mmCIF file of C-alpha atoms and ligand atoms in Angstrom:
data_model
loop_
_atom_site.group_PDB
_atom_site.id
_atom_site.type_symbol
_atom_site.label_atom_id
_atom_site.label_comp_id
_atom_site.label_asym_id
_atom_site.label_seq_id
_atom_site.Cartn_x
_atom_site.Cartn_y
_atom_site.Cartn_z
ATOM 1 C CA MET A 1 -50.984 13.806 40.086
ATOM 2 C CA SER A 2 -50.763 10.321 37.905
ATOM 3 C CA LYS A 3 -52.542 10.700 34.306
ATOM 4 C CA ILE A 4 -55.586 9.396 31.903
ATOM 5 C CA ILE A 5 -53.651 10.675 28.742
ATOM 6 C CA VAL A 6 -56.614 10.116 25.790
ATOM 7 C CA LEU A 7 -55.474 9.574 22.507
ATOM 8 C CA ILE A 8 -58.720 11.354 19.924
ATOM 9 C CA GLY A 9 -58.475 11.274 16.219
ATOM 10 C CA ALA A 10 -60.382 9.797 13.368
ATOM 11 C CA PRO A 11 -60.211 5.795 12.891
ATOM 12 C CA GLY A 12 -57.121 5.144 11.309
ATOM 13 C CA ALA A 13 -55.548 8.122 12.744
ATOM 14 C CA GLY A 14 -52.613 5.877 14.168
ATOM 15 C CA LYS A 15 -53.755 5.560 17.634
ATOM 16 C CA GLY A 16 -53.462 2.324 18.196
ATOM 17 C CA THR A 17 -49.700 2.630 16.483
ATOM 18 C CA GLN A 18 -48.462 5.205 18.736
ATOM 19 C CA ALA A 19 -50.414 3.855 21.848
ATOM 20 C CA ARG A 20 -48.276 0.586 21.199
ATOM 21 C CA LEU A 21 -44.825 2.600 21.205
ATOM 22 C CA LEU A 22 -45.801 4.798 24.252
ATOM 23 C CA GLU A 23 -46.528 1.561 26.198
ATOM 24 C CA GLU A 24 -43.414 -0.180 24.719
ATOM 25 C CA ARG A 25 -41.047 2.625 25.707
ATOM 26 C CA CYS A 26 -42.151 4.665 28.423
ATOM 27 C CA ASP A 27 -43.987 2.131 30.033
ATOM 28 C CA ILE A 28 -47.657 3.790 29.976
ATOM 29 C CA PRO A 29 -50.352 0.367 29.484
ATOM 30 C CA GLN A 30 -52.375 1.455 26.271
ATOM 31 C CA ILE A 31 -56.162 0.661 27.505
ATOM 32 C CA SER A 32 -57.498 0.120 23.989
ATOM 33 C CA THR A 33 -61.944 -0.677 24.123
ATOM 34 C CA GLY A 34 -61.231 -1.585 20.361
ATOM 35 C CA ASP A 35 -58.991 -4.355 21.767
ATOM 36 C CA MET A 36 -60.846 -5.442 24.130
ATOM 37 C CA PHE A 37 -64.376 -5.447 22.206
ATOM 38 C CA ARG A 38 -62.417 -7.568 19.446
ATOM 39 C CA GLU A 39 -61.206 -9.644 22.161
ATOM 40 C CA MET A 40 -64.637 -11.082 22.980
ATOM 41 C CA LYS A 41 -64.654 -12.322 19.306
ATOM 42 C CA ASN A 42 -64.381 -16.189 20.400
ATOM 43 C CA ASP A 43 -66.760 -15.632 23.816
ATOM 44 C CA ASP A 44 -70.060 -17.572 22.510
ATOM 45 C CA THR A 45 -72.840 -15.095 24.375
ATOM 46 C CA PRO A 46 -75.839 -12.836 22.962
ATOM 47 C CA LEU A 47 -73.753 -9.876 24.333
ATOM 48 C CA ALA A 48 -70.501 -11.264 22.460
ATOM 49 C CA LYS A 49 -72.359 -11.243 19.514
ATOM 50 C CA GLU A 50 -74.304 -8.104 19.516
ATOM 51 C CA VAL A 51 -71.205 -6.232 19.969
ATOM 52 C CA GLN A 52 -69.289 -7.988 16.982
ATOM 53 C CA ALA A 53 -71.991 -6.784 14.777
ATOM 54 C CA ILE A 54 -72.179 -3.640 15.990
ATOM 55 C CA MET A 55 -68.202 -3.247 15.311
ATOM 56 C CA ASN A 56 -68.316 -4.621 11.941
ATOM 57 C CA ALA A 57 -70.908 -2.464 11.169
ATOM 58 C CA GLY A 58 -68.851 0.472 12.207
ATOM 59 C CA GLY A 59 -71.636 1.301 14.827
ATOM 60 C CA LEU A 60 -70.699 2.235 18.475
ATOM 61 C CA VAL A 61 -71.343 -0.034 21.246
ATOM 62 C CA SER A 62 -73.413 1.363 23.987
ATOM 63 C CA ASP A 63 -72.190 3.735 26.710
ATOM 64 C CA ASP A 64 -72.563 1.759 29.289
ATOM 65 C CA LEU A 65 -71.159 -1.338 28.168
ATOM 66 C CA THR A 66 -67.881 0.492 27.367
ATOM 67 C CA PHE A 67 -67.914 2.160 30.210
ATOM 68 C CA GLN A 68 -68.168 -1.013 32.529
ATOM 69 C CA ILE A 69 -65.114 -2.017 30.624
ATOM 70 C CA VAL A 70 -62.970 0.455 30.911
ATOM 71 C CA LYS A 71 -63.902 1.213 34.866
ATOM 72 C CA ASN A 72 -63.073 -2.739 35.232
ATOM 73 C CA ARG A 73 -59.684 -2.505 32.990
ATOM 74 C CA THR A 74 -58.525 0.858 34.756
ATOM 75 C CA ASP A 75 -59.340 0.781 38.337
ATOM 76 C CA ARG A 76 -56.447 -2.023 38.627
ATOM 77 C CA GLU A 77 -53.834 0.566 37.045
ATOM 78 C CA LYS A 78 -51.309 2.207 39.805
ATOM 79 C CA ASP A 79 -49.956 5.205 37.841
ATOM 80 C CA SER A 80 -50.948 6.690 34.430
ATOM 81 C CA TYR A 81 -52.533 4.948 31.406
ATOM 82 C CA ILE A 82 -53.576 5.799 27.972
ATOM 83 C CA LEU A 83 -56.817 5.224 26.775
ATOM 84 C CA ASP A 84 -57.170 4.811 22.799
ATOM 85 C CA GLY A 85 -60.475 4.718 21.757
ATOM 86 C CA PHE A 86 -62.392 5.953 24.479
ATOM 87 C CA PRO A 87 -64.265 8.557 25.057
ATOM 88 C CA ARG A 88 -65.790 8.482 21.988
ATOM 89 C CA THR A 89 -69.268 10.148 22.887
ATOM 90 C CA ALA A 90 -70.726 13.076 25.093
ATOM 91 C CA GLY A 91 -71.487 10.782 27.573
ATOM 92 C CA GLN A 92 -68.699 8.925 27.720
ATOM 93 C CA ALA A 93 -66.505 12.276 28.483
ATOM 94 C CA GLU A 94 -69.150 13.091 31.550
ATOM 95 C CA MET A 95 -68.251 8.810 32.854
ATOM 96 C CA LEU A 96 -64.587 9.834 32.147
ATOM 97 C CA GLU A 97 -64.899 12.893 34.185
ATOM 98 C CA THR A 98 -66.274 11.078 37.061
ATOM 99 C CA LEU A 99 -63.914 8.180 36.718
ATOM 100 C CA ALA A 100 -60.819 10.575 37.040
ATOM 101 C CA ASN A 101 -61.943 12.038 39.767
ATOM 102 C CA GLU A 102 -62.753 8.592 41.976
ATOM 103 C CA GLN A 103 -59.189 8.299 40.740
ATOM 104 C CA ASN A 104 -57.577 11.129 41.518
ATOM 105 C CA ARG A 105 -56.555 11.521 38.147
ATOM 106 C CA THR A 106 -55.638 14.103 35.734
ATOM 107 C CA ILE A 107 -57.337 13.982 32.294
ATOM 108 C CA GLN A 108 -54.663 14.837 29.216
ATOM 109 C CA VAL A 109 -56.250 14.869 25.968
ATOM 110 C CA ILE A 110 -54.012 14.300 22.794
ATOM 111 C CA GLU A 111 -55.099 14.847 18.832
ATOM 112 C CA VAL A 112 -53.598 12.404 16.437
ATOM 113 C CA ASP A 113 -54.679 14.728 13.363
ATOM 114 C CA ILE A 114 -54.978 13.613 10.140
ATOM 115 C CA PRO A 115 -56.181 14.534 6.590
ATOM 116 C CA ARG A 116 -59.087 12.616 5.814
ATOM 117 C CA ARG A 117 -57.536 11.735 2.432
ATOM 118 C CA GLU A 118 -55.429 9.397 4.006
ATOM 119 C CA LEU A 119 -57.321 7.290 5.888
ATOM 120 C CA LEU A 120 -58.692 5.053 3.542
ATOM 121 C CA LYS A 121 -55.289 3.549 2.488
ATOM 122 C CA ARG A 122 -54.721 3.368 6.108
ATOM 123 C CA LEU A 123 -57.469 1.352 6.903
ATOM 124 C CA THR A 124 -57.750 -1.074 3.991
ATOM 125 C CA GLY A 125 -54.472 -1.101 3.918
ATOM 126 C CA ARG A 126 -54.010 -2.437 7.426
ATOM 127 C CA ARG A 127 -53.395 -5.961 8.828
ATOM 128 C CA SER A 128 -52.710 -6.918 12.082
ATOM 129 C CA CYS A 129 -50.816 -10.273 14.035
ATOM 130 C CA PRO A 130 -53.405 -11.904 16.004
ATOM 131 C CA VAL A 131 -51.106 -13.065 18.456
ATOM 132 C CA CYS A 132 -48.882 -9.926 19.713
ATOM 133 C CA LYS A 133 -50.917 -7.567 17.865
ATOM 134 C CA GLU A 134 -48.843 -5.528 16.237
ATOM 135 C CA ILE A 135 -50.222 -3.103 13.524
ATOM 136 C CA TYR A 136 -48.930 -2.992 9.880
ATOM 137 C CA ASN A 137 -50.054 -1.742 6.676
ATOM 138 C CA ILE A 138 -49.769 -3.213 3.333
ATOM 139 C CA TYR A 139 -48.572 0.624 1.774
ATOM 140 C CA PHE A 140 -47.449 2.620 4.656
ATOM 141 C CA LYS A 141 -45.705 -0.535 6.812
ATOM 142 C CA PRO A 142 -45.150 -3.724 5.616
ATOM 143 C CA PRO A 143 -44.310 -7.091 7.288
ATOM 144 C CA LYS A 144 -40.605 -8.141 5.890
ATOM 145 C CA GLN A 145 -42.099 -10.949 4.677
ATOM 146 C CA GLU A 146 -45.813 -10.912 3.097
ATOM 147 C CA ASN A 147 -48.929 -11.074 5.169
ATOM 148 C CA VAL A 148 -46.651 -12.829 7.844
ATOM 149 C CA CYS A 149 -45.962 -11.395 11.196
ATOM 150 C CA ASP A 150 -42.464 -10.254 11.980
ATOM 151 C CA PHE A 151 -42.352 -11.186 15.151
ATOM 152 C CA HIS A 152 -44.235 -14.802 14.955
ATOM 153 C CA PRO A 153 -42.796 -16.268 11.455
ATOM 154 C CA ALA A 154 -45.875 -18.725 11.908
ATOM 155 C CA THR A 155 -49.089 -16.431 11.944
ATOM 156 C CA GLN A 156 -50.737 -14.755 9.549
ATOM 157 C CA LEU A 157 -51.791 -11.494 9.954
ATOM 158 C CA THR A 158 -55.211 -10.262 9.693
ATOM 159 C CA HIS A 159 -57.729 -7.612 8.194
ATOM 160 C CA ARG A 160 -60.322 -6.087 10.744
ATOM 161 C CA ALA A 161 -63.494 -6.817 9.378
ATOM 162 C CA ASP A 162 -64.359 -3.180 9.880
ATOM 163 C CA ASP A 163 -61.681 -2.388 7.215
ATOM 164 C CA ASN A 164 -63.869 -2.163 4.557
ATOM 165 C CA GLU A 165 -65.239 0.624 2.510
ATOM 166 C CA ALA A 166 -69.200 0.090 3.800
ATOM 167 C CA SER A 167 -68.061 0.542 7.252
ATOM 168 C CA VAL A 168 -64.981 2.756 7.115
ATOM 169 C CA SER A 169 -67.571 5.441 5.614
ATOM 170 C CA SER A 170 -70.221 4.800 8.934
ATOM 171 C CA ARG A 171 -67.115 4.922 11.473
ATOM 172 C CA LEU A 172 -66.238 8.534 9.901
ATOM 173 C CA GLU A 173 -69.551 9.460 9.655
ATOM 174 C CA ILE A 174 -70.238 8.856 13.290
ATOM 175 C CA TYR A 175 -66.818 10.328 14.644
ATOM 176 C CA ASP A 176 -67.955 13.702 12.629
ATOM 177 C CA GLU A 177 -71.186 13.380 14.541
ATOM 178 C CA GLU A 178 -70.289 12.007 17.658
ATOM 179 C CA THR A 179 -66.688 12.206 18.437
ATOM 180 C CA LYS A 180 -65.144 15.519 16.799
ATOM 181 C CA PRO A 181 -67.555 17.940 18.965
ATOM 182 C CA LEU A 182 -65.507 16.005 22.293
ATOM 183 C CA ILE A 183 -62.086 18.031 20.970
ATOM 184 C CA ASP A 184 -64.365 21.149 21.292
ATOM 185 C CA TYR A 185 -65.063 20.261 24.981
ATOM 186 C CA TYR A 186 -61.723 19.793 25.772
ATOM 187 C CA GLN A 187 -60.168 22.618 24.043
ATOM 188 C CA ARG A 188 -62.582 24.946 26.009
ATOM 189 C CA THR A 189 -61.853 23.339 29.060
ATOM 190 C CA GLY A 190 -57.909 24.044 28.546
ATOM 191 C CA ARG A 191 -56.680 20.058 28.367
ATOM 192 C CA LEU A 192 -56.400 19.955 24.547
ATOM 193 C CA GLU A 193 -53.167 19.211 22.488
ATOM 194 C CA LYS A 194 -52.851 18.659 18.778
ATOM 195 C CA VAL A 195 -49.732 16.823 16.887
ATOM 196 C CA ASN A 196 -49.758 16.126 13.354
ATOM 197 C CA GLY A 197 -50.808 12.333 12.441
ATOM 198 C CA GLU A 198 -49.496 12.815 8.557
ATOM 199 C CA GLY A 199 -45.659 12.020 8.296
ATOM 200 C CA ASP A 200 -42.988 9.399 9.767
ATOM 201 C CA LEU A 201 -44.319 7.424 12.689
ATOM 202 C CA GLU A 202 -40.820 8.071 14.608
ATOM 203 C CA THR A 203 -41.440 12.229 13.882
ATOM 204 C CA ILE A 204 -44.749 11.703 15.122
ATOM 205 C CA TYR A 205 -43.940 9.651 18.161
ATOM 206 C CA GLN A 206 -41.324 12.265 19.188
ATOM 207 C CA SER A 207 -43.946 15.012 19.340
ATOM 208 C CA ILE A 208 -46.328 12.618 21.383
ATOM 209 C CA SER A 209 -44.190 11.909 23.538
ATOM 210 C CA ARG A 210 -42.570 15.356 24.234
ATOM 211 C CA LEU A 211 -45.933 16.574 25.624
ATOM 212 C CA ILE A 212 -45.898 13.803 28.256
HETATM 213 P P1 AP5 B 301 -60.867 1.071 17.495
HETATM 214 O O1 AP5 B 301 -60.589 -0.500 17.712
HETATM 215 O O2 AP5 B 301 -60.721 2.141 18.303
HETATM 216 O O3 AP5 B 301 -61.348 1.836 15.871
HETATM 217 P P2 AP5 B 301 -60.945 2.940 15.853
HETATM 218 O O4 AP5 B 301 -61.164 4.359 16.136
HETATM 219 O O5 AP5 B 301 -61.908 3.503 14.518
HETATM 220 O O6 AP5 B 301 -59.472 3.431 15.472
HETATM 221 P P3 AP5 B 301 -58.823 2.039 14.351
HETATM 222 O O7 AP5 B 301 -57.862 1.434 15.222
HETATM 223 O O8 AP5 B 301 -59.146 1.841 12.957
HETATM 224 O O9 AP5 B 301 -57.449 3.392 14.211
HETATM 225 P P4 AP5 B 301 -56.085 3.632 14.639
HETATM 226 O O10 AP5 B 301 -56.289 5.229 14.832
HETATM 227 O O11 AP5 B 301 -55.695 2.949 16.094
HETATM 228 O O12 AP5 B 301 -54.931 3.863 13.736
HETATM 229 P P5 AP5 B 301 -53.770 2.658 13.554
HETATM 230 O O13 AP5 B 301 -52.840 2.668 15.000
HETATM 231 O O14 AP5 B 301 -54.529 1.428 13.695
HETATM 232 O O15 AP5 B 301 -62.735 0.431 17.260
HETATM 233 C C1 AP5 B 301 -63.542 -0.488 16.559
HETATM 234 C C2 AP5 B 301 -64.544 -0.286 17.080
HETATM 235 O O16 AP5 B 301 -64.993 -1.152 18.476
HETATM 236 C C3 AP5 B 301 -65.141 1.154 16.998
HETATM 237 O O17 AP5 B 301 -66.169 1.263 15.548
HETATM 238 C C4 AP5 B 301 -66.782 0.813 17.506
HETATM 239 O O18 AP5 B 301 -67.352 -0.416 17.216
HETATM 240 C C5 AP5 B 301 -66.138 0.449 19.148
HETATM 241 N N1 AP5 B 301 -65.510 0.858 20.104
HETATM 242 C C6 AP5 B 301 -64.236 1.042 20.349
HETATM 243 N N2 AP5 B 301 -64.219 1.976 21.652
HETATM 244 C C7 AP5 B 301 -65.638 2.416 21.630
HETATM 245 C C8 AP5 B 301 -66.186 3.056 22.261
HETATM 246 N N3 AP5 B 301 -65.308 4.311 23.137
HETATM 247 N N4 AP5 B 301 -67.775 3.415 22.556
HETATM 248 C C9 AP5 B 301 -68.111 2.764 21.498
HETATM 249 N N5 AP5 B 301 -67.539 1.461 20.520
HETATM 250 C C10 AP5 B 301 -66.144 1.383 20.731
HETATM 251 O O19 AP5 B 301 -53.199 3.195 12.221
HETATM 252 C C11 AP5 B 301 -54.233 2.421 10.818
HETATM 253 C C12 AP5 B 301 -52.964 2.354 9.875
HETATM 254 O O20 AP5 B 301 -52.511 2.900 9.343
HETATM 255 C C13 AP5 B 301 -52.421 1.008 10.091
HETATM 256 O O21 AP5 B 301 -51.989 0.031 9.082
HETATM 257 C C14 AP5 B 301 -50.801 1.795 10.230
HETATM 258 O O22 AP5 B 301 -49.678 0.629 10.130
HETATM 259 C C15 AP5 B 301 -51.104 3.065 9.917
HETATM 260 N N6 AP5 B 301 -50.111 4.006 9.980
HETATM 261 C C16 AP5 B 301 -50.210 4.680 11.346
HETATM 262 N N7 AP5 B 301 -49.703 5.600 11.259
HETATM 263 C C17 AP5 B 301 -49.329 5.731 10.048
HETATM 264 C C18 AP5 B 301 -48.194 6.676 9.714
HETATM 265 N N8 AP5 B 301 -47.681 7.864 10.521
HETATM 266 N N9 AP5 B 301 -47.926 6.680 8.610
HETATM 267 C C19 AP5 B 301 -48.525 5.725 7.430
HETATM 268 N N10 AP5 B 301 -49.106 4.966 7.820
HETATM 269 C C20 AP5 B 301 -49.536 5.207 9.345
HETATM 270 MG MG1 MG B 302 -56.588 1.487 17.098
#
């Protein structure tokens, strides 16, 4: 039976980095709600503007809109896929149970665990390529040439609008209140596995891919 692989963890834990590696090396699609919402940035609609404002402030987009986007995107998948950044609330977790039933897939949850002290540098140091979405970090994973994508030498890297100290603190607070309880829920229902998100990317990748 194909699976829905949920990567769960605090902002900056490395979900996106690892999901991208899994997609590249194992051919399992990465479906990131954060990336899908960021893609709405250039839409000139009131809804898109509202989403941008919520994200920039480090809040959560409504469960209904988030689920609608996830459902539309995942219904066309034929095999297993990775959810990066969904679910984040109890309501979303419930919606995911229904979706998994409808799609005849099992849910596997992998927590990327990382100490709080590591996160600020990861987030404030993050840069990404607007073309290929490659994720860099000025402290831990710098591009070969300063502020330029390794794969798109004509492209300057960008800094996410929500990677400032005020938004990060709100994102962490919401994570603790809304998302962390889901880890206990998946633990209780026997679907949680945990990897240490600290250390080098390859070691973490090996721990995750072994579980899949
Ligand atoms: P989203 O884009 O999902 O942001 P997030 O959950 O805050 O997580 P991040 O993307 O910040 O972290 P990550 O774990 O992917 O880390 P990364 O691999 O980049 O969501 C953004 C916003 O969208 C939300 O705040 C909300 O507004 C909205 N949203 C999204 N989903 C939603 C939902 N379901 N419901 C409602 N609203 C939703 O790594 C971080 C940095 O660390 C990078 O620089 C990387 O190079 C570096 N790094 C990674 N691994 C390592 C390592 N092992 N060692 C050193 N550095 C590392
Ligand atoms: Mg991410």
